[in-house]
Amino acid sequence: MDGWIVEFLDSWIFAWLDTWKSKLNIVLATKTVNWGNYWDGIKKPGQYTPAVGYLKHYWH
């Protein structure tokens, strides 16, 4: 696939995930889950994977 198609799909998927995440945050506003850290793991590969970020949050 052409690079621009991949970039377009990536941006579209992340835009969709952000929308979904904001809806989820409203639902989980009273919960203790730190979705920001979880999402950083997805959006910034190289730092840590989502699973590791998730585990880091619960097991310091």
mmCIF file of N, CA and C in Angstrom:
data_model
loop_
_atom_site.group_PDB
_atom_site.id
_atom_site.type_symbol
_atom_site.label_atom_id
_atom_site.label_comp_id
_atom_site.label_asym_id
_atom_site.label_seq_id
_atom_site.Cartn_x
_atom_site.Cartn_y
_atom_site.Cartn_z
ATOM 1 N N MET A 1 0.837 -1.203 0.000
ATOM 2 C CA MET A 1 0.000 0.000 0.000
ATOM 3 C C MET A 1 0.872 1.253 0.000
ATOM 4 N N ASP A 2 0.332 2.297 -0.590
ATOM 5 C CA ASP A 2 1.043 3.570 -0.584
ATOM 6 C C ASP A 2 1.121 4.125 0.826
ATOM 7 N N GLY A 3 2.197 4.873 1.085
ATOM 8 C CA GLY A 3 2.414 5.436 2.414
ATOM 9 C C GLY A 3 1.269 6.314 2.882
ATOM 10 N N TRP A 4 0.731 7.129 1.943
ATOM 11 C CA TRP A 4 -0.326 8.061 2.364
ATOM 12 C C TRP A 4 -1.595 7.335 2.782
ATOM 13 N N ILE A 5 -1.851 6.174 2.183
ATOM 14 C CA ILE A 5 -3.038 5.404 2.562
ATOM 15 C C ILE A 5 -2.882 4.894 3.991
ATOM 16 N N VAL A 6 -1.686 4.386 4.288
ATOM 17 C CA VAL A 6 -1.419 3.895 5.637
ATOM 18 C C VAL A 6 -1.546 5.030 6.647
ATOM 19 N N GLU A 7 -0.985 6.193 6.310
ATOM 20 C CA GLU A 7 -1.058 7.354 7.205
ATOM 21 C C GLU A 7 -2.515 7.782 7.409
ATOM 22 N N PHE A 8 -3.279 7.773 6.322
ATOM 23 C CA PHE A 8 -4.694 8.148 6.418
ATOM 24 C C PHE A 8 -5.439 7.192 7.337
ATOM 25 N N LEU A 9 -5.230 5.897 7.139
ATOM 26 C CA LEU A 9 -5.902 4.892 7.973
ATOM 27 C C LEU A 9 -5.484 5.035 9.425
ATOM 28 N N ASP A 10 -4.181 5.253 9.645
ATOM 29 C CA ASP A 10 -3.687 5.436 11.013
ATOM 30 C C ASP A 10 -4.377 6.614 11.684
ATOM 31 N N SER A 11 -4.436 7.743 10.990
ATOM 32 C CA SER A 11 -5.030 8.936 11.598
ATOM 33 C C SER A 11 -6.526 8.727 11.814
ATOM 34 N N TRP A 12 -7.176 8.042 10.869
ATOM 35 C CA TRP A 12 -8.612 7.787 11.014
ATOM 36 C C TRP A 12 -8.874 6.865 12.199
ATOM 37 N N ILE A 13 -8.075 5.808 12.315
ATOM 38 C CA ILE A 13 -8.250 4.853 13.418
ATOM 39 C C ILE A 13 -8.016 5.537 14.756
ATOM 40 N N PHE A 14 -6.958 6.369 14.834
ATOM 41 C CA PHE A 14 -6.676 7.037 16.101
ATOM 42 C C PHE A 14 -7.740 8.084 16.427
ATOM 43 N N ALA A 15 -8.274 8.735 15.402
ATOM 44 C CA ALA A 15 -9.364 9.687 15.637
ATOM 45 C C ALA A 15 -10.581 8.948 16.185
ATOM 46 N N TRP A 16 -10.847 7.770 15.620
ATOM 47 C CA TRP A 16 -11.967 6.968 16.091
ATOM 48 C C TRP A 16 -11.720 6.499 17.519
ATOM 49 N N LEU A 17 -10.497 6.057 17.803
ATOM 50 C CA LEU A 17 -10.154 5.600 19.148
ATOM 51 C C LEU A 17 -10.272 6.732 20.154
ATOM 52 N N ASP A 18 -9.847 7.953 19.759
ATOM 53 C CA ASP A 18 -9.945 9.102 20.659
ATOM 54 C C ASP A 18 -11.404 9.403 20.994
ATOM 55 N N THR A 19 -12.272 9.315 19.974
ATOM 56 C CA THR A 19 -13.700 9.550 20.199
ATOM 57 C C THR A 19 -14.258 8.498 21.145
ATOM 58 N N TRP A 20 -13.891 7.255 20.875
ATOM 59 C CA TRP A 20 -14.357 6.145 21.707
ATOM 60 C C TRP A 20 -13.825 6.299 23.126
ATOM 61 N N LYS A 21 -12.549 6.701 23.232
ATOM 62 C CA LYS A 21 -11.926 6.886 24.542
ATOM 63 C C LYS A 21 -12.630 7.989 25.333
ATOM 64 N N SER A 22 -12.967 9.087 24.675
ATOM 65 C CA SER A 22 -13.626 10.185 25.395
ATOM 66 C C SER A 22 -15.003 9.761 25.892
ATOM 67 N N LYS A 23 -15.699 8.958 25.098
ATOM 68 C CA LYS A 23 -16.990 8.431 25.549
ATOM 69 C C LYS A 23 -16.788 7.502 26.732
ATOM 70 N N LEU A 24 -15.756 6.683 26.644
ATOM 71 C CA LEU A 24 -15.459 5.743 27.712
ATOM 72 C C LEU A 24 -15.069 6.488 28.984
ATOM 73 N N ASN A 25 -14.320 7.574 28.832
ATOM 74 C CA ASN A 25 -13.909 8.363 29.996
ATOM 75 C C ASN A 25 -15.109 8.942 30.734
ATOM 76 N N ILE A 26 -16.136 9.320 29.980
ATOM 77 C CA ILE A 26 -17.349 9.838 30.613
ATOM 78 C C ILE A 26 -18.002 8.733 31.452
ATOM 79 N N VAL A 27 -18.045 7.548 30.876
ATOM 80 C CA VAL A 27 -18.638 6.407 31.583
ATOM 81 C C VAL A 27 -17.812 6.045 32.813
ATOM 82 N N LEU A 28 -16.483 6.123 32.684
ATOM 83 C CA LEU A 28 -15.600 5.684 33.764
ATOM 84 C C LEU A 28 -15.073 6.840 34.611
ATOM 85 N N ALA A 29 -15.771 7.963 34.560
ATOM 86 C CA ALA A 29 -15.291 9.160 35.262
ATOM 87 C C ALA A 29 -15.066 8.909 36.748
ATOM 88 N N THR A 30 -15.847 8.018 37.322
ATOM 89 C CA THR A 30 -15.723 7.773 38.759
ATOM 90 C C THR A 30 -14.828 6.581 39.062
ATOM 91 N N LYS A 31 -14.280 5.964 38.027
ATOM 92 C CA LYS A 31 -13.418 4.803 38.238
ATOM 93 C C LYS A 31 -11.973 5.249 38.458
ATOM 94 N N THR A 32 -11.115 4.303 38.818
ATOM 95 C CA THR A 32 -9.727 4.653 39.123
ATOM 96 C C THR A 32 -8.766 4.298 37.990
ATOM 97 N N VAL A 33 -9.290 3.772 36.902
ATOM 98 C CA VAL A 33 -8.424 3.367 35.800
ATOM 99 C C VAL A 33 -7.834 4.600 35.131
ATOM 100 N N ASN A 34 -6.533 4.597 34.927
ATOM 101 C CA ASN A 34 -5.870 5.719 34.273
ATOM 102 C C ASN A 34 -5.728 5.423 32.787
ATOM 103 N N TRP A 35 -6.747 5.811 32.016
ATOM 104 C CA TRP A 35 -6.739 5.508 30.577
ATOM 105 C C TRP A 35 -5.688 6.310 29.826
ATOM 106 N N GLY A 36 -5.310 7.476 30.378
ATOM 107 C CA GLY A 36 -4.277 8.270 29.718
ATOM 108 C C GLY A 36 -2.984 7.497 29.569
ATOM 109 N N ASN A 37 -2.541 6.849 30.629
ATOM 110 C CA ASN A 37 -1.312 6.061 30.573
ATOM 111 C C ASN A 37 -1.465 4.889 29.623
ATOM 112 N N TYR A 38 -2.642 4.271 29.660
ATOM 113 C CA TYR A 38 -2.900 3.126 28.788
ATOM 114 C C TYR A 38 -2.814 3.549 27.324
ATOM 115 N N TRP A 39 -3.414 4.700 27.005
ATOM 116 C CA TRP A 39 -3.414 5.173 25.628
ATOM 117 C C TRP A 39 -2.016 5.589 25.162
ATOM 118 N N ASP A 40 -1.231 6.187 26.074
ATOM 119 C CA ASP A 40 0.134 6.579 25.738
ATOM 120 C C ASP A 40 0.934 5.382 25.256
ATOM 121 N N GLY A 41 0.669 4.226 25.857
ATOM 122 C CA GLY A 41 1.368 3.013 25.453
ATOM 123 C C GLY A 41 1.044 2.634 24.018
ATOM 124 N N ILE A 42 -0.199 2.910 23.586
ATOM 125 C CA ILE A 42 -0.590 2.604 22.215
ATOM 126 C C ILE A 42 -0.015 3.643 21.260
ATOM 127 N N LYS A 43 -0.120 4.920 21.633
ATOM 128 C CA LYS A 43 0.243 5.992 20.723
ATOM 129 C C LYS A 43 1.736 6.262 20.634
ATOM 130 N N LYS A 44 2.481 5.834 21.648
ATOM 131 C CA LYS A 44 3.921 6.076 21.632
ATOM 132 C C LYS A 44 4.675 4.754 21.719
ATOM 133 N N PRO A 45 4.690 3.992 20.625
ATOM 134 C CA PRO A 45 5.432 2.733 20.655
ATOM 135 C C PRO A 45 6.903 3.026 20.916
ATOM 136 N N GLY A 46 7.542 2.160 21.669
ATOM 137 C CA GLY A 46 8.932 2.410 22.013
ATOM 138 C C GLY A 46 9.056 2.744 23.486
ATOM 139 N N GLN A 47 8.060 3.434 24.030
ATOM 140 C CA GLN A 47 8.058 3.680 25.467
ATOM 141 C C GLN A 47 7.706 2.371 26.156
ATOM 142 N N TYR A 48 6.491 1.923 25.981
ATOM 143 C CA TYR A 48 6.063 0.628 26.481
ATOM 144 C C TYR A 48 4.786 0.241 25.754
ATOM 145 N N THR A 49 4.456 -1.026 25.798
ATOM 146 C CA THR A 49 3.240 -1.492 25.140
ATOM 147 C C THR A 49 2.047 -1.173 26.023
ATOM 148 N N PRO A 50 0.848 -1.160 25.466
ATOM 149 C CA PRO A 50 -0.351 -0.894 26.263
ATOM 150 C C PRO A 50 -0.458 -1.825 27.471
ATOM 151 N N ALA A 51 -0.161 -3.087 27.258
ATOM 152 C CA ALA A 51 -0.281 -4.061 28.354
ATOM 153 C C ALA A 51 0.668 -3.712 29.494
ATOM 154 N N VAL A 52 1.900 -3.331 29.145
ATOM 155 C CA VAL A 52 2.876 -2.976 30.170
ATOM 156 C C VAL A 52 2.434 -1.709 30.893
ATOM 157 N N GLY A 53 1.924 -0.730 30.144
ATOM 158 C CA GLY A 53 1.429 0.494 30.751
ATOM 159 C C GLY A 53 0.281 0.207 31.706
ATOM 160 N N TYR A 54 -0.562 -0.708 31.303
ATOM 161 C CA TYR A 54 -1.708 -1.099 32.127
ATOM 162 C C TYR A 54 -1.233 -1.750 33.420
ATOM 163 N N LEU A 55 -0.260 -2.656 33.280
ATOM 164 C CA LEU A 55 0.279 -3.342 34.450
ATOM 165 C C LEU A 55 1.017 -2.375 35.366
ATOM 166 N N LYS A 56 1.767 -1.448 34.766
ATOM 167 C CA LYS A 56 2.496 -0.457 35.554
ATOM 168 C C LYS A 56 1.545 0.335 36.444
ATOM 169 N N HIS A 57 0.351 0.609 35.911
ATOM 170 C CA HIS A 57 -0.608 1.400 36.670
ATOM 171 C C HIS A 57 -1.071 0.655 37.923
ATOM 172 N N TYR A 58 -1.250 -0.646 37.791
ATOM 173 C CA TYR A 58 -1.805 -1.409 38.903
ATOM 174 C C TYR A 58 -0.760 -2.013 39.835
ATOM 175 N N TRP A 59 0.414 -2.324 39.290
ATOM 176 C CA TRP A 59 1.473 -2.893 40.122
ATOM 177 C C TRP A 59 2.692 -1.987 40.045
ATOM 178 N N HIS A 60 2.789 -1.059 40.979
ATOM 179 C CA HIS A 60 3.881 -0.083 40.961
ATOM 180 C C HIS A 60 5.188 -0.745 41.385
#
